[in-house]
Amino acid sequence: MRWINRSISRKQSMALGALPIVALLMLYLLLAAQRHAANPMDKILPLPSGMAQAMQALLFQPDPLSGNLLFWADTLASLQRLGLGLGIATAAALLVGLVLGILPPVRATLGPLVTSIAVIPPIALLPILFIALGLEDTAKIALIAIGIAPVMIRDIAGHVAALPREQLVKAQTLGASTWQIMLRVALPQTMPRLLEALRLALGPAWVFLISGEAIASDVGLGYRIFLVRRYLSMDVIIPYVLWIALLAIAMDVALVLGSRRLFPWAHGLEAKGDKA
Amino acid sequence: MRWINRSISRKQSMALGALPIVALLMLYLLLAAQRHAANPMDKILPLPSGMAQAMQALLFQPDPLSGNLLFWADTLASLQRLGLGLGIATAAALLVGLVLGILPPVRATLGPLVTSIAVIPPIALLPILFIALGLEDTAKIALIAIGIAPVMIRDIAGHVAALPREQLVKAQTLGASTWQIMLRVALPQTMPRLLEALRLALGPAWVFLISGEAIASDVGLGYRIFLVRRYLSMDVIIPYVLWIALLAIAMDVALVLGSRRLFPWAHGLEAKGDKA
Amino acid sequence: SGSAPPPAKKHDFTIGWSIYAGWMPWPYAQQAGIVKKWADKYGIDIKVVQVNDYVESVNQYTAGKFDGVTVANMDALTIPAAGGKDTSAIIIGDYSNGNDGVLLKGADNLAAIKGRQVYLAELSVSHYLLARALEKAGLSFADVKTTNTSDADIVGAFASPQVNAAVAWNPQLSVMRGQAGVKQVFSSADVPGEILDLLVVDTATLKANPDFGKALAGIWYETMAVMQRQDAQGKAARAAMAKLAGASPETFDSQLTTTYLYTDPKAAVAATTSPALVTTMTRVRDFSYSKGLFKGAASADAVGMAFPNGKTLGDAAHVTLRFDESFMKMAADGKL
Amino acid sequence: MSTLLSLRNVWVEFGDRVVLENMNLDIEAGSFVSVVGPSGAGKSSFLRVILGQDAPSRGQILLDGAPLSPECGPDRGVVFQRYSVFPHLAVLENTAFGLECAGSPLLGRLFGSARRKAYAQAEEMLAAVGLGDSLHLYPAQMSGGMQQRLAIAQALIKRPRILLLDEPFGALDPGIRADMHALITRLWSEYGLTIIMVTHDIREAFSLGTRVLALDKRRHDPHAPHRFGATAVYDLPLDKTKAENPSELAA
Amino acid sequence: MSTLLSLRNVWVEFGDRVVLENMNLDIEAGSFVSVVGPSGAGKSSFLRVILGQDAPSRGQILLDGAPLSPECGPDRGVVFQRYSVFPHLAVLENTAFGLECAGSPLLGRLFGSARRKAYAQAEEMLAAVGLGDSLHLYPAQMSGGMQQRLAIAQALIKRPRILLLDEPFGALDPGIRADMHALITRLWSEYGLTIIMVTHDIREAFSLGTRVLALDKRRHDPHAPHRFGATAVYDLPLDKTKAENPSELAA
Ligand SMILES: Nc1ncnc2c1ncn2[C@@H]1O[C@H](COP(=O)(O)OP(=O)(O)OP(=O)(O)O)[C@@H](O)[C@H]1O
Ligand SMILES: Nc1ncnc2c1ncn2[C@@H]1O[C@H](COP(=O)(O)OP(=O)(O)OP(=O)(O)O)[C@@H](O)[C@H]1O
Ligand SMILES: [Mg+2]
Ligand SMILES: [Mg+2]
């Protein structure tokens, strides 16, 4: 059978997918064991036992000063910032992207601005951002939103602009106004793409969150990573990074399932059956 | 006329597009003038004259130590790193994305790995990158590639997987093997999307370049920005950021025009005329 | 910068700090209630805010977001003062006595640095220390190449086998020194008193609110008294500071041994009024000027500095960095 | 009958490719115009111009004597060859869309009894086109012919003055096609519609239409085929009583 | 003639929706089977199963007595209702695609004289379907009917043993349609093809086919219409000499 036609069952797929990840873990363990054999105090590739030990304190022992369990306090703070940043960016992408995609005059006016903002690396302007918005969470949330919104806006605008012209014409012949077309034709068809754009933005959003927390913060996953980096405590950094990856994958899966559930017409339905 | 039907001429479009950008510049000048009225030495919002003065040295006076014109040396070094990083990421996206999108067994095997890498913020694992790749340009190029490739791969794989099943079936009935389908059906149809993915990746690529150059470097646009950040020389940072934006826009435009030129079938042709 | 005209009387003040052995007393004082005690005494409110990134904390102060900040003498000169922000150093907390160092791999004498690629945070005190080290070794900047390295990443960078020379400060320095085959060939202990760690405040704010300065001095010396005690209470205080710095108590204690803390206000006043300070600052500003840190200035005299007893250095008409011993003196005299 | 629509020297060109060439035409209110012609002649382009979706490159179109507004509206309904239904709406919602837009300018959605009324009307129309069983399917779940019937229901429910049909029955089987013929003939006479229909089926063109228009090129240069456009080469008014049994193709 | 293709108790189901129900059928080599039936009956699904694109949910399909390999290959050509041509290839390249794949396993591209030969063959085939003027257009620049003709040329050039056609002539005008009928009849008899063609045009079904198969549901439960699938309700072998003039529809 041609490879292109080989379908993989759910079970096989799980096994195959685990393979390279397990291989990578084994490689890590091997390298870590080697380094530890050469230097038992090696900090760069800690052994799992070392990580467990380092994480124990953060996970289970309340911080004597604040009374918080640091790991959970970090997670909560970061998730809040990330959630707000993603929320703002998503709302902006939906509103601006929709209007930009469907109304040529708005596209002409705002398109170049959005492009310009999209290409300015926000990291380079951090001082201005922090000065304008202060050192509180606002600046970090703004960094996330500014970092990912332009890409999302352009993605959504492109998607809306690519709606078949026939659909818009059809809606107009059915008496729909510009507003009604936006609300009932473009908006719902944008939603699955919006969730997709959000998925793709998750990676950059974490990067911006960590960069923001690295600069000014006193709690958060990125703060902790940069705090202990001074001591090259990879035994804390690696578990934190894995935890971030886990959170990100959970969000990714939630978005995929949510989209399937909410917008069945956009998924798989069309795998079979011909269309006019 | 409904807003949705208002088409904008090229000339109008230029004027409208310039509007918000000019407004933003005016706002900046106003704020800067205000701050300078209060404190003539203000460093945060420099006046254009101050920027011109600061840039003059970098643009035209050779650095006494190296004999280079710093601005151009920075630009060259950064563009080289960026180009290599983008090149590697694009090649990876094309190869892996294509194979991932079209061969279910490969998708099952590598999909989860790519997703995992995509969600790990590479900035957090820098020490491991240093150990593996050293501190020279290799690490910076790798940071860019690792930062943007997974998103591009997922984008391309998704696009390839969304090719109408009928096309693949049709190709098989015409005697095409899996390899020929990849080469002659999937690959060429992926190319315009690849350029599009590259466009969207430009923003993050600059972010990773600047972050990489901030970490350890002795030349480069990001190096200069982070170096002068030490004494809040916004009169250098702002021109550098504008220059980066200009370079990025030039690349963006080049990619759009290139795609139109190379792949006319993917653009505009279908604006009119009905399809079966 | 001080864009708005100096505020008259204020009630709320903010000072920024970042992690460094000599500055950990500030967050500890906040936690232990010492800050609140002294602020209440003068009827004001003081917030002590952490900024993870040192440069950003100084930039924020320069931009007017903080009324005061913890900063090294060189950075106080090159960032706020050179930016036209009139700044007063009211507490000289310590000098680095080994907290900054030059590290080499596979060599144990300073001369071996010749021809190497040196990783360091450029234009920082590390750069200054390197300049002093080269001077002592009879070398110049032409004999080495420098690579700017962010202070957060220098530990990871130094772990890379390719990197064999670096300049860093604590806590990074002690971690880097712990790696196999690494030798410290020069440190700030070789140039005592040249790298000072200060608390600086906005001069205009201070003039309008002298109580702010008094409260800060009160806080500092009460905290000093607690942390130098060799009993359980002192130990607990130092452990709390270690925790705030993300370090173990042992590591933190070892960092303190290379930090010369002016625990006694009298010693601090003496250091501030001593002519050695003028000599040090002359060196520092000459170095800064040579590195282009006084933007567009025609000479190193462009930025004026004022010292106790009316002494000045540089342009006396444009003094933007003032070493003000008066509040330390009040502490020494028990007048707070 | 009075003239509803007039074309005056209308040209349609794409770059240097001439598609329609100097068309002059008057269409009377209440007529049923069948348009036939070879594939690629420009029949769809002709419909798009009348619809207001594309502007003619030269010439003028008059509606009731006034220049046609260059955008489409609810006075002209359309069924395209494809892309005619909204993929994100189920069959019933697709059909009620026009009613909901008319009844709720702000939300484009009806509620309560207004909604029930609109949906009942939509159900009735769907039953008439033979989709009474498929009210809750999405377009992607339906065959090509079913989608086309949905598009017809969607357009008819708005009772437009002019209805433009681009091969609306091409994908239907003879049984359904005969039903649709009857339905459209009934609605045409009941509501006084004016219909312009492109078709490939000459028999259909003659049995339904009151007038048959054949589009084709008058001249043909083998070396530059694209330099000549099509125009109406035949224009046959059919003076007949309206067909009662318009199709004899039913199996 | 010998049996080429056999269906044994074949069912096609999507979830609980039964589309085809217990089909049993033998198709002889060299026959021309026309498939008719109402819209949504499952004609396209029937073709997909024979093509190997979908697997039947129950039952078995035999080709030359051996179970059908569950993937499609060059022995079975197809023209779909849509998506049948490659949007990134111009007309000529689309047509030559099959020849290039056969001639160059590694690159899928021919060069030199082999290329000239393949492209000449493609041009000839395109001339036969009436696209001789449009060799360098992209599909997006062509009308629906032109794309369909291209798809037919693309499939025919490979001379498959079995050719599956899903309403191939639905979008063509009568003139071209008659030409295509003649072309397909000629190739069918010249190359001994076996053709299965879905059509909505009963006249076409009878004039071209050697056998007409009508797919429809045998039972119909108004409360659960989807629980019963279609099967061959009529199966009419037409014993006739091969039609010489298969269509009388030409205008
Ligand atoms: N965007 C375009 N650029 C160039 N040529 C175009 C474009 N759109 C349509 N055409 C050309 O216009 C001509 C008429 O197209 P049209 O779709 O109107 O034909 P048609 O009569 O509807 O054909 P069919 O019966 O096959 O649907 C065709 O030759 C086509 O190639
Ligand atoms: N993926 C799917 N999920 C559910 N039902 C489907 C799916 N694909 C097809 N169907 C159903 O299968 C039935 C047969 O579809 P098919 O496309 O085979 O009909 P057809 O006879 O080709 O119709 P037409 O003549 O309109 O092309 C339809 O009722 C359709 O709703
Ligand atoms: Mg057409
Ligand atoms: Mg079908």
mmCIF file of C-alpha atoms in Angstrom, chain D residues 123-234:
data_model
loop_
_atom_site.group_PDB
_atom_site.id
_atom_site.type_symbol
_atom_site.label_atom_id
_atom_site.label_comp_id
_atom_site.label_asym_id
_atom_site.label_seq_id
_atom_site.Cartn_x
_atom_site.Cartn_y
_atom_site.Cartn_z
ATOM 1 C CA GLU D 123 -39.449 24.661 6.133
ATOM 2 C CA GLU D 124 -42.273 25.043 3.670
ATOM 3 C CA MET D 125 -39.906 26.252 0.967
ATOM 4 C CA LEU D 126 -37.491 23.404 1.722
ATOM 5 C CA ALA D 127 -40.281 20.877 1.464
ATOM 6 C CA ALA D 128 -41.115 22.359 -1.941
ATOM 7 C CA VAL D 129 -37.558 21.770 -3.191
ATOM 8 C CA GLY D 130 -37.491 18.272 -1.675
ATOM 9 C CA LEU D 131 -35.201 18.960 1.269
ATOM 10 C CA GLY D 132 -37.883 18.498 3.915
ATOM 11 C CA ASP D 133 -35.895 15.577 5.344
ATOM 12 C CA SER D 134 -32.570 17.360 5.636
ATOM 13 C CA LEU D 135 -33.365 20.440 7.699
ATOM 14 C CA HIS D 136 -30.425 20.080 10.043
ATOM 15 C CA LEU D 137 -27.622 18.954 7.763
ATOM 16 C CA TYR D 138 -24.664 21.186 6.997
ATOM 17 C CA PRO D 139 -23.868 21.807 3.314
ATOM 18 C CA ALA D 140 -20.722 19.690 3.574
ATOM 19 C CA GLN D 141 -22.904 16.719 4.455
ATOM 20 C CA MET D 142 -25.007 17.027 1.322
ATOM 21 C CA SER D 143 -24.512 15.970 -2.270
ATOM 22 C CA GLY D 144 -23.967 18.566 -4.980
ATOM 23 C CA GLY D 145 -27.557 18.418 -6.155
ATOM 24 C CA MET D 146 -28.907 18.879 -2.651
ATOM 25 C CA GLN D 147 -26.770 21.975 -2.175
ATOM 26 C CA GLN D 148 -28.059 23.404 -5.412
ATOM 27 C CA ARG D 149 -31.666 22.874 -4.338
ATOM 28 C CA LEU D 150 -30.880 24.565 -1.051
ATOM 29 C CA ALA D 151 -29.485 27.539 -2.930
ATOM 30 C CA ILE D 152 -32.684 27.756 -4.958
ATOM 31 C CA ALA D 153 -34.845 27.689 -1.829
ATOM 32 C CA GLN D 154 -32.641 30.330 -0.247
ATOM 33 C CA ALA D 155 -33.080 32.702 -3.176
ATOM 34 C CA LEU D 156 -36.785 32.040 -3.814
ATOM 35 C CA ILE D 157 -37.852 32.715 -0.255
ATOM 36 C CA LYS D 158 -36.906 36.383 -0.753
ATOM 37 C CA ARG D 159 -39.114 36.674 -3.849
ATOM 38 C CA PRO D 160 -36.717 38.944 -5.740
ATOM 39 C CA ARG D 161 -37.944 40.998 -8.698
ATOM 40 C CA ILE D 162 -35.238 39.566 -10.913
ATOM 41 C CA LEU D 163 -33.958 36.078 -10.333
ATOM 42 C CA LEU D 164 -30.638 35.121 -11.939
ATOM 43 C CA LEU D 165 -29.969 31.414 -12.249
ATOM 44 C CA ASP D 166 -26.629 29.951 -13.392
ATOM 45 C CA GLU D 167 -27.268 26.354 -14.419
ATOM 46 C CA PRO D 168 -29.449 25.821 -11.396
ATOM 47 C CA PHE D 169 -30.715 22.410 -12.404
ATOM 48 C CA GLY D 170 -27.521 21.042 -13.907
ATOM 49 C CA ALA D 171 -26.839 18.757 -10.967
ATOM 50 C CA LEU D 172 -30.377 17.500 -10.448
ATOM 51 C CA ASP D 173 -31.856 14.194 -11.495
ATOM 52 C CA PRO D 174 -34.802 14.266 -13.890
ATOM 53 C CA GLY D 175 -37.460 13.613 -11.239
ATOM 54 C CA ILE D 176 -36.394 16.418 -8.949
ATOM 55 C CA ARG D 177 -35.675 18.566 -11.947
ATOM 56 C CA ALA D 178 -39.264 18.289 -13.153
ATOM 57 C CA ASP D 179 -40.513 19.225 -9.683
ATOM 58 C CA MET D 180 -38.192 22.214 -9.621
ATOM 59 C CA HIS D 181 -39.366 23.263 -13.060
ATOM 60 C CA ALA D 182 -42.951 23.199 -11.850
ATOM 61 C CA LEU D 183 -42.036 25.081 -8.682
ATOM 62 C CA ILE D 184 -40.143 27.807 -10.453
ATOM 63 C CA THR D 185 -42.822 28.219 -13.089
ATOM 64 C CA ARG D 186 -45.448 28.533 -10.376
ATOM 65 C CA LEU D 187 -43.491 31.099 -8.375
ATOM 66 C CA TRP D 188 -42.593 32.995 -11.537
ATOM 67 C CA SER D 189 -46.233 33.488 -12.506
ATOM 68 C CA GLU D 190 -47.546 33.895 -8.952
ATOM 69 C CA TYR D 191 -45.068 36.579 -7.921
ATOM 70 C CA GLY D 192 -44.533 38.167 -11.308
ATOM 71 C CA LEU D 193 -40.788 37.462 -11.176
ATOM 72 C CA THR D 194 -38.443 38.253 -14.014
ATOM 73 C CA ILE D 195 -36.069 35.341 -14.489
ATOM 74 C CA ILE D 196 -32.803 35.078 -16.401
ATOM 75 C CA MET D 197 -31.544 31.513 -16.476
ATOM 76 C CA VAL D 198 -28.333 30.108 -17.931
ATOM 77 C CA THR D 199 -28.681 26.486 -18.959
ATOM 78 C CA HIS D 200 -26.974 23.876 -21.067
ATOM 79 C CA ASP D 201 -30.181 22.022 -21.718
ATOM 80 C CA ILE D 202 -31.745 23.398 -24.900
ATOM 81 C CA ARG D 203 -34.989 21.593 -24.197
ATOM 82 C CA GLU D 204 -35.199 23.180 -20.766
ATOM 83 C CA ALA D 205 -34.374 26.560 -22.252
ATOM 84 C CA PHE D 206 -37.288 26.327 -24.657
ATOM 85 C CA SER D 207 -39.812 24.691 -22.341
ATOM 86 C CA LEU D 208 -39.334 27.183 -19.490
ATOM 87 C CA GLY D 209 -38.418 30.412 -21.198
ATOM 88 C CA THR D 210 -40.509 33.064 -22.868
ATOM 89 C CA ARG D 211 -37.405 34.071 -24.729
ATOM 90 C CA VAL D 212 -34.179 32.265 -25.587
ATOM 91 C CA LEU D 213 -30.906 34.104 -25.942
ATOM 92 C CA ALA D 214 -27.894 32.370 -27.480
ATOM 93 C CA LEU D 215 -24.485 33.864 -26.641
ATOM 94 C CA ASP D 216 -21.577 33.166 -28.940
ATOM 95 C CA LYS D 217 -18.734 34.837 -30.791
ATOM 96 C CA ARG D 218 -19.668 36.319 -34.111
ATOM 97 C CA ARG D 219 -16.115 36.359 -35.355
ATOM 98 C CA HIS D 220 -13.334 33.960 -34.597
ATOM 99 C CA ASP D 221 -9.663 34.610 -35.299
ATOM 100 C CA PRO D 222 -7.782 31.320 -34.887
ATOM 101 C CA HIS D 223 -4.539 33.172 -34.063
ATOM 102 C CA ALA D 224 -6.022 35.476 -31.453
ATOM 103 C CA PRO D 225 -9.170 33.754 -30.239
ATOM 104 C CA HIS D 226 -9.401 35.913 -27.142
ATOM 105 C CA ARG D 227 -9.587 39.170 -29.094
ATOM 106 C CA PHE D 228 -13.231 38.677 -30.001
ATOM 107 C CA GLY D 229 -16.027 38.504 -27.481
ATOM 108 C CA ALA D 230 -19.431 36.892 -27.520
ATOM 109 C CA THR D 231 -22.731 38.627 -28.033
ATOM 110 C CA ALA D 232 -26.342 37.536 -28.525
ATOM 111 C CA VAL D 233 -26.240 35.673 -31.848
ATOM 112 C CA TYR D 234 -29.860 34.485 -31.633
#
